[in-house]
Short mmCIF file of C-alpha atoms and ligand atoms in Angstrom, two decimals:
data_model
loop_
_atom_site.label_atom_id
_atom_site.label_comp_id
_atom_site.label_asym_id
_atom_site.label_seq_id
_atom_site.Cartn_x
_atom_site.Cartn_y
_atom_site.Cartn_z
CA MET A 119 98.65 87.95 79.86
CA LYS A 120 101.96 90.18 78.49
CA GLU A 121 105.08 88.94 79.17
CA ALA A 122 107.24 91.28 80.68
CA VAL A 123 110.63 92.51 79.42
CA THR A 124 113.57 91.62 81.79
CA ASP A 125 116.93 93.47 81.94
CA ARG A 126 120.16 92.45 82.36
CA PHE A 127 119.69 91.30 86.06
CA GLY A 128 116.12 89.31 85.00
CA ARG A 129 113.92 92.57 86.69
CA PRO A 130 111.09 92.78 84.65
CA MET A 131 110.03 96.30 83.47
CA GLN A 132 106.72 96.82 85.23
CA ASP A 133 105.94 100.07 86.54
CA LEU A 134 106.20 103.35 84.24
CA ARG A 135 106.26 106.59 85.98
CA ILE A 136 105.30 109.59 83.56
CA SER A 137 106.51 113.16 84.51
CA VAL A 138 104.09 115.58 82.89
CA THR A 139 104.99 118.81 84.02
CA ASP A 140 109.14 120.20 85.33
CA ARG A 141 107.11 123.09 86.82
CA CYS A 142 105.70 122.83 90.71
CA GLN A 143 104.25 125.82 93.22
CA PHE A 144 106.81 124.62 95.69
CA ARG A 145 110.42 125.10 96.35
CA CYS A 146 111.06 122.92 99.17
CA SER A 147 114.76 122.94 99.50
CA TYR A 148 115.32 118.91 99.35
CA CYS A 149 113.54 118.94 95.61
CA MET A 150 113.70 122.56 94.12
CA PRO A 151 115.46 124.61 96.08
CA LYS A 152 114.74 128.37 95.45
CA GLU A 153 118.25 129.20 94.91
CA ILE A 154 118.24 127.10 92.10
CA PHE A 155 114.35 127.31 90.70
CA GLY A 156 114.17 131.31 90.87
CA THR A 157 112.00 133.43 88.90
CA ASP A 158 114.17 133.59 86.24
CA TYR A 159 114.65 129.58 85.63
CA ALA A 160 113.89 128.24 82.53
CA PHE A 161 111.70 125.63 82.79
CA LEU A 162 110.77 123.37 79.62
CA PRO A 163 108.64 125.06 76.91
CA LYS A 164 105.18 123.56 76.10
CA GLN A 165 106.24 122.44 72.79
CA GLU A 166 108.94 120.28 74.63
CA LEU A 167 106.77 118.54 76.70
CA LEU A 168 105.26 115.22 75.42
CA SER A 169 101.67 115.63 74.17
CA PHE A 170 98.56 113.61 75.59
CA ASP A 171 98.36 112.07 72.26
CA GLU A 172 101.99 111.32 72.37
CA LEU A 173 101.93 110.06 75.88
CA GLU A 174 98.68 107.95 74.91
CA LYS A 175 100.62 106.25 72.25
CA VAL A 176 103.91 105.46 74.30
CA VAL A 177 101.94 104.13 77.35
CA LYS A 178 100.14 101.48 74.85
CA ILE A 179 103.30 100.56 73.25
CA PHE A 180 104.32 99.83 77.10
CA ALA A 181 101.65 98.31 77.91
CA GLU A 182 102.37 95.51 74.85
CA LYS A 183 105.94 95.12 76.24
CA GLY A 184 104.48 93.86 80.08
CA VAL A 185 103.99 97.30 82.21
CA LYS A 186 101.14 97.30 84.10
CA LYS A 187 100.97 100.27 86.12
CA VAL A 188 101.45 103.87 85.56
CA ARG A 189 102.13 106.79 88.23
CA ILE A 190 101.73 110.13 86.75
CA THR A 191 103.73 112.55 88.50
CA GLY A 192 106.06 115.81 87.82
CA GLY A 193 106.77 118.53 89.33
CA GLU A 194 103.61 119.04 89.91
CA PRO A 195 101.35 116.94 88.22
CA LEU A 196 98.18 118.95 88.56
CA MET A 197 99.94 122.25 87.34
CA ARG A 198 99.43 120.20 84.01
CA PRO A 199 96.13 121.57 81.94
CA GLY A 200 93.57 119.17 81.59
CA LEU A 201 95.53 116.41 83.73
CA PRO A 202 92.14 114.35 84.22
CA GLU A 203 91.58 114.01 80.55
CA LEU A 204 95.06 111.90 80.48
CA VAL A 205 94.52 109.72 83.28
CA ARG A 206 90.84 108.88 81.18
CA ARG A 207 93.20 108.12 77.89
CA ILE A 208 95.54 105.88 79.90
CA TYR A 209 92.86 104.06 82.09
CA ALA A 210 91.37 102.79 78.82
CA ILE A 211 94.53 101.50 77.70
CA ASP A 212 94.43 97.73 77.36
CA GLY A 213 96.83 96.37 80.17
CA ILE A 214 96.92 99.18 82.73
CA GLY A 215 95.59 98.07 85.52
CA ASP A 216 96.55 100.64 87.87
CA VAL A 217 97.08 104.12 87.02
CA GLY A 218 98.21 106.68 90.51
CA LEU A 219 99.05 110.26 91.08
CA THR A 220 101.60 111.75 93.22
CA THR A 221 100.96 115.06 94.19
CA ASN A 222 101.78 118.10 96.70
CA GLY A 223 98.06 118.15 97.40
CA VAL A 224 97.43 121.79 96.51
CA LEU A 225 95.02 121.55 93.40
CA LEU A 226 93.77 118.46 94.75
CA GLY A 227 90.43 119.59 95.66
CA HIS A 228 89.84 121.55 92.71
CA TYR A 229 90.65 118.66 91.04
CA ALA A 230 89.25 115.35 93.06
CA LYS A 231 85.58 115.12 91.23
CA GLU A 232 87.07 115.23 87.86
CA LEU A 233 89.81 113.08 88.30
CA PHE A 234 87.82 110.58 90.38
CA GLU A 235 85.35 110.72 87.18
CA ALA A 236 88.23 109.86 84.66
CA GLY A 237 88.60 106.73 86.96
CA LEU A 238 91.46 107.33 89.47
CA THR A 239 90.91 105.40 92.48
CA ARG A 240 94.32 106.32 94.38
CA VAL A 241 96.72 109.50 95.11
CA ASN A 242 99.57 109.82 96.99
CA VAL A 243 100.32 113.28 98.58
CA SER A 244 103.57 114.67 99.74
CA LEU A 245 103.13 115.83 103.21
CA ASP A 246 106.36 116.90 105.04
CA ALA A 247 105.17 118.76 108.39
CA ILE A 248 101.28 119.53 109.78
CA ASP A 249 103.03 122.07 111.93
CA GLU A 250 101.81 125.64 109.92
CA GLU A 251 105.09 127.54 110.62
CA LEU A 252 107.21 124.52 109.72
CA PHE A 253 105.09 123.43 106.48
CA ARG A 254 104.72 127.46 105.08
CA LYS A 255 108.87 127.44 105.28
CA MET A 256 109.61 123.78 103.95
CA ASN A 257 107.40 124.34 100.96
CA GLY A 258 109.86 127.42 100.36
CA GLN A 259 106.51 129.71 99.34
CA GLY A 260 104.57 129.82 102.41
CA VAL A 261 101.74 127.90 101.46
CA PRO A 262 99.18 126.59 104.67
CA PRO A 263 99.39 123.10 105.13
CA GLN A 264 95.45 123.58 105.37
CA LYS A 265 95.37 123.30 101.52
CA VAL A 266 96.67 120.14 101.57
CA PHE A 267 94.40 119.25 104.36
CA ARG A 268 91.66 120.24 102.30
CA GLY A 269 92.48 118.21 99.25
CA ILE A 270 92.98 114.94 101.55
CA GLU A 271 89.57 115.34 102.90
CA THR A 272 88.19 116.36 99.41
CA ALA A 273 89.71 113.06 97.93
CA LEU A 274 88.62 111.13 100.99
CA ALA A 275 85.10 112.08 100.55
CA PHE A 276 85.42 111.09 96.77
CA GLY A 277 86.27 107.15 98.13
CA PHE A 278 90.05 107.81 96.85
CA GLN A 279 92.47 105.41 98.61
CA VAL A 280 95.01 108.30 100.26
CA LYS A 281 98.49 107.53 101.12
CA VAL A 282 100.61 110.39 102.41
CA ASN A 283 104.25 110.46 102.10
CA MET A 284 106.93 112.55 104.07
CA VAL A 285 110.49 113.00 103.78
CA VAL A 286 111.97 112.50 106.86
CA GLN A 287 115.27 115.22 107.42
CA ARG A 288 117.22 115.36 110.31
CA GLY A 289 117.08 118.56 111.77
CA VAL A 290 114.33 119.55 109.94
CA ASN A 291 111.09 117.81 110.50
CA GLU A 292 111.72 114.72 113.04
CA GLN A 293 109.45 116.55 115.58
CA GLU A 294 106.27 116.15 112.69
CA ILE A 295 106.98 112.04 112.71
CA LEU A 296 104.38 111.32 115.46
CA PRO A 297 101.75 114.10 114.61
CA LEU A 298 101.88 113.01 111.38
CA ALA A 299 101.46 109.26 112.03
CA ARG A 300 98.20 110.52 114.75
CA TYR A 301 96.93 112.68 111.99
CA CYS A 302 97.08 109.83 109.09
CA LYS A 303 95.37 106.79 111.32
CA GLU A 304 92.79 108.95 112.65
CA LYS A 305 92.12 109.66 109.13
CA GLY A 306 92.70 105.85 107.85
CA ILE A 307 95.29 107.15 106.03
CA THR A 308 98.55 105.08 105.21
CA LEU A 309 101.66 107.24 106.08
CA ARG A 310 104.88 106.35 104.16
CA PHE A 311 108.36 107.66 105.12
CA ILE A 312 110.76 108.24 102.72
CA GLU A 313 114.25 108.52 103.72
CA PHE A 314 115.80 111.51 102.35
CA MET A 315 117.54 110.89 98.95
CA ASP A 316 120.75 112.14 97.28
CA VAL A 317 118.89 112.58 93.97
CA GLY A 318 119.87 115.60 91.70
CA ASN A 319 122.77 117.51 92.64
CA ASP A 320 121.17 120.53 94.10
CA ASN A 321 119.84 119.73 97.56
CA ALA A 322 122.80 119.73 99.74
CA TRP A 323 122.42 115.96 100.33
CA SER A 324 124.07 114.64 103.68
CA TYR A 325 123.97 111.26 105.23
CA GLU A 326 123.64 112.66 108.63
CA ARG A 327 120.25 114.35 107.30
CA VAL A 328 119.23 111.07 106.50
CA ILE A 329 117.13 109.07 109.62
CA PRO A 330 116.58 105.88 108.64
CA LYS A 331 113.98 103.52 109.23
CA THR A 332 115.18 101.80 112.39
CA GLU A 333 115.35 105.25 113.80
CA ILE A 334 111.45 106.21 112.76
CA LEU A 335 110.58 102.95 113.75
CA ASN A 336 112.14 103.51 117.28
CA ILE A 337 110.13 106.95 117.41
CA LEU A 338 106.90 105.55 116.16
CA SER A 339 107.05 102.55 118.81
CA GLU A 340 107.71 104.98 121.79
CA LYS A 341 103.55 105.71 121.34
CA TYR A 342 102.38 102.72 118.86
CA GLU A 343 102.60 98.77 118.88
CA LEU A 344 103.97 97.88 114.63
CA ALA A 345 104.17 94.60 113.27
CA PRO A 346 105.80 94.06 110.36
CA VAL A 347 103.69 93.01 107.16
CA GLU A 348 104.68 90.63 104.24
CA LYS A 349 105.05 91.91 100.87
CA ASP A 350 102.36 91.77 98.49
CA TYR A 351 103.94 91.34 94.93
CA PHE A 352 107.82 91.20 93.41
CA GLY A 353 108.89 95.11 93.09
CA GLU A 354 106.90 96.29 96.13
CA VAL A 355 109.06 99.15 97.35
CA ALA A 356 107.62 99.96 100.93
CA ARG A 357 108.18 97.92 104.04
CA ARG A 358 105.11 98.37 105.80
CA TYR A 359 103.90 97.46 109.07
CA LYS A 360 100.67 97.48 110.50
CA TYR A 361 99.13 98.93 114.01
CA GLY A 362 98.51 96.63 116.47
CA ASP A 363 95.15 98.38 117.45
CA SER A 364 94.02 99.25 113.74
CA GLN A 365 93.99 98.17 110.43
CA GLU A 366 96.00 101.08 109.46
CA GLN A 367 99.45 100.73 107.74
CA VAL A 368 102.64 103.03 107.76
CA GLY A 369 105.36 102.00 105.26
CA PHE A 370 108.89 102.94 104.86
CA ILE A 371 110.81 103.70 101.31
CA THR A 372 114.45 102.90 102.49
CA SER A 373 116.29 103.62 99.81
CA VAL A 374 119.29 104.71 101.71
CA SER A 375 119.35 102.40 104.38
CA GLU A 376 118.25 98.98 102.63
CA SER A 377 118.43 99.68 99.18
CA PHE A 378 115.83 97.86 96.94
CA CYS A 379 117.55 97.53 93.23
CA SER A 380 117.35 93.91 92.93
CA SER A 381 113.58 94.01 92.69
CA CYS A 382 113.11 97.57 90.66
CA THR A 383 110.92 97.15 87.94
CA ARG A 384 110.27 100.78 87.78
CA ILE A 385 110.94 103.00 84.20
CA ARG A 386 110.75 106.70 83.91
CA LEU A 387 109.79 108.95 81.25
CA SER A 388 110.93 112.57 81.96
CA SER A 389 107.89 115.59 81.00
CA ASP A 390 110.46 115.88 77.72
CA GLY A 391 110.31 112.29 76.65
CA LYS A 392 113.46 110.51 77.86
CA LEU A 393 113.78 107.54 79.11
CA PHE A 394 115.43 106.53 82.29
CA ASN A 395 115.97 103.71 83.93
CA CYS A 396 116.84 104.71 87.90
CA LEU A 397 116.05 108.00 90.05
CA PHE A 398 119.64 108.58 90.17
CA ALA A 399 120.80 108.15 86.32
CA SER A 400 122.44 110.98 84.45
CA GLU A 401 121.21 110.57 81.16
CA GLY A 402 117.94 109.78 79.65
CA ARG A 403 117.45 108.26 76.09
CA ASP A 404 115.35 110.11 73.87
CA LEU A 405 111.98 108.71 72.79
CA LYS A 406 110.50 112.03 72.14
CA GLN A 407 112.62 112.83 69.01
CA LEU A 408 112.28 109.25 67.46
CA LEU A 409 108.32 109.74 68.14
CA ARG A 410 108.57 113.01 66.29
CA GLU A 411 110.80 111.98 63.56
CA GLY A 412 107.79 109.85 62.81
CA ALA A 413 108.94 106.42 64.13
CA SER A 414 106.60 103.39 63.76
CA GLU A 415 105.29 101.53 66.44
CA GLN A 416 107.66 98.70 65.63
CA GLU A 417 110.48 101.10 65.72
CA LEU A 418 109.37 102.75 69.15
CA GLY A 419 108.88 98.86 70.99
CA ASP A 420 112.06 98.19 70.17
CA PHE A 421 113.67 101.32 71.30
CA ILE A 422 111.63 100.79 74.71
CA THR A 423 112.64 97.10 74.83
CA GLY A 424 116.29 97.50 73.70
CA ASN A 425 116.56 100.03 76.49
CA TRP A 426 115.38 98.01 79.03
CA ARG A 427 117.69 95.14 78.04
CA ASP A 428 120.61 96.90 78.30
CA ARG A 429 119.82 98.03 81.98
CA ASP A 430 122.36 97.36 84.21
CA ASP A 431 121.40 100.24 86.94
CA ARG A 432 121.62 99.61 90.78
CA TYR A 433 122.62 102.97 92.12
CA SER A 434 121.39 102.73 95.79
CA ASP A 435 123.38 99.51 96.13
CA GLU A 436 126.41 101.23 94.70
CA ARG A 437 125.74 104.56 96.02
CA TRP A 438 129.40 105.38 98.31
CA GLU A 439 131.12 104.21 95.03
CA GLN A 440 129.20 106.19 93.00
CA ARG A 441 129.39 109.25 94.76
CA LYS A 442 132.99 109.13 94.53
CA SER A 443 132.85 109.47 91.04
CA GLY A 444 130.99 112.73 91.48
CA LYS A 445 128.90 112.02 88.53
CA LYS A 446 126.04 114.62 87.92
CA LYS A 447 122.03 113.06 88.33
CA ILE A 448 119.14 114.23 86.93
CA ASN A 449 117.01 116.20 89.42
CA MET A 450 113.87 114.75 91.11
CA SER A 451 111.54 117.42 89.80
CA TYR A 452 112.64 117.15 86.27
CA ILE A 453 112.12 112.98 86.40
CA GLY A 454 109.26 112.65 88.65
CA GLY A 455 109.58 111.02 92.18
N1 SAM B 167 104.84 117.29 93.15
C1 SAM B 167 104.55 116.13 93.35
C2 SAM B 167 104.57 115.56 94.81
O1 SAM B 167 104.79 116.94 95.60
O2 SAM B 167 104.65 114.64 95.21
C3 SAM B 167 105.52 114.92 92.73
C4 SAM B 167 106.88 115.11 92.35
S1 SAM B 167 108.10 114.95 93.65
C5 SAM B 167 109.01 115.13 93.17
C6 SAM B 167 107.89 112.80 94.25
C7 SAM B 167 108.16 112.83 95.55
O3 SAM B 167 109.37 113.22 95.70
C8 SAM B 167 107.73 113.88 96.66
O4 SAM B 167 106.79 112.92 97.72
C9 SAM B 167 109.01 114.30 97.10
O5 SAM B 167 108.55 114.90 98.61
C10 SAM B 167 109.78 113.25 97.07
N2 SAM B 167 111.31 113.97 97.16
C11 SAM B 167 111.62 114.55 96.45
N3 SAM B 167 112.97 115.22 96.57
C12 SAM B 167 113.12 114.50 97.53
C13 SAM B 167 114.33 113.29 98.00
N4 SAM B 167 115.74 114.42 98.04
N5 SAM B 167 114.46 112.40 98.85
C14 SAM B 167 113.43 111.96 98.93
N6 SAM B 167 112.51 112.05 98.60
C15 SAM B 167 112.02 113.40 97.39
#
């Protein structure tokens, strides 16, 4: 068993989130608003993205340093050509016991078989509404939700464990809480409600638009009986509840109303190879440059360890003071959710 590296607050580096592309088909206003990510937006050129060889090399080093879980995200990770091959390579790395994928589900039906054969067993699908008109509007590109439903159904048919993530925004999609809960419960899917977060600088975030966990729970309680479930492990982010009449669960990601910085064990690697210690960070440390300058595994390992040992980020605990400082933050589509 590898001993995990700990940061200044004793938090172990356990989970690695890799953004494999900064591109996405959607233009959700809270993540990649059309006005900013328009047709002339300069996405990263291919050579700036870490290659699969580079990613494999880096993940091996993270595994040496105690990371056990990897999540592949984006942008939209399934837009990265050949993604199942990367999944296969990451699975083969000694020490990595768990690989997950976060996707908008549009290409999931197409890739489900290959992903399953590559070893993937879990996917998180983002779905903010099942009402067709609202979903088309929210994704900014008029994509119908049926595409995502098909992706989910294909994944379920292959035996994937599917979770659905819904970002809830006041005045936008709170009326979808109960319909989505019903849809997921019927399909045996865990639904996780994500509080609308002030990631990045471009999503017109305001506290008034955040619907906190307690309010979502009240809405669910109109229809369902729910009981809290104990956490499974240190660093588990979702607060989970179980339905009274079935084994299904719902979860809450409460970054705004109940921050969980004290148990945050996540390190993030952006698509262009920078390390970020927090979703709300403004700067990353350039691992790609080091890699491409020919650094040895020892040097790369020392860089990764040194970065984590220095870590003192706790943005969600300090949100209100930090917001006053007006510090720039990086966008979610670049760093990955
Ligand atoms: N394209 C993939 C997807 O749609 O799941 C992966 C990347 S996306 C950035 C990852 C997750 O971040 C999605 O569930 C998305 O809804 C969530 N997200 C993006 N911006 C957010 C915000 N401001 N607050 C809360 N969640 C957000």
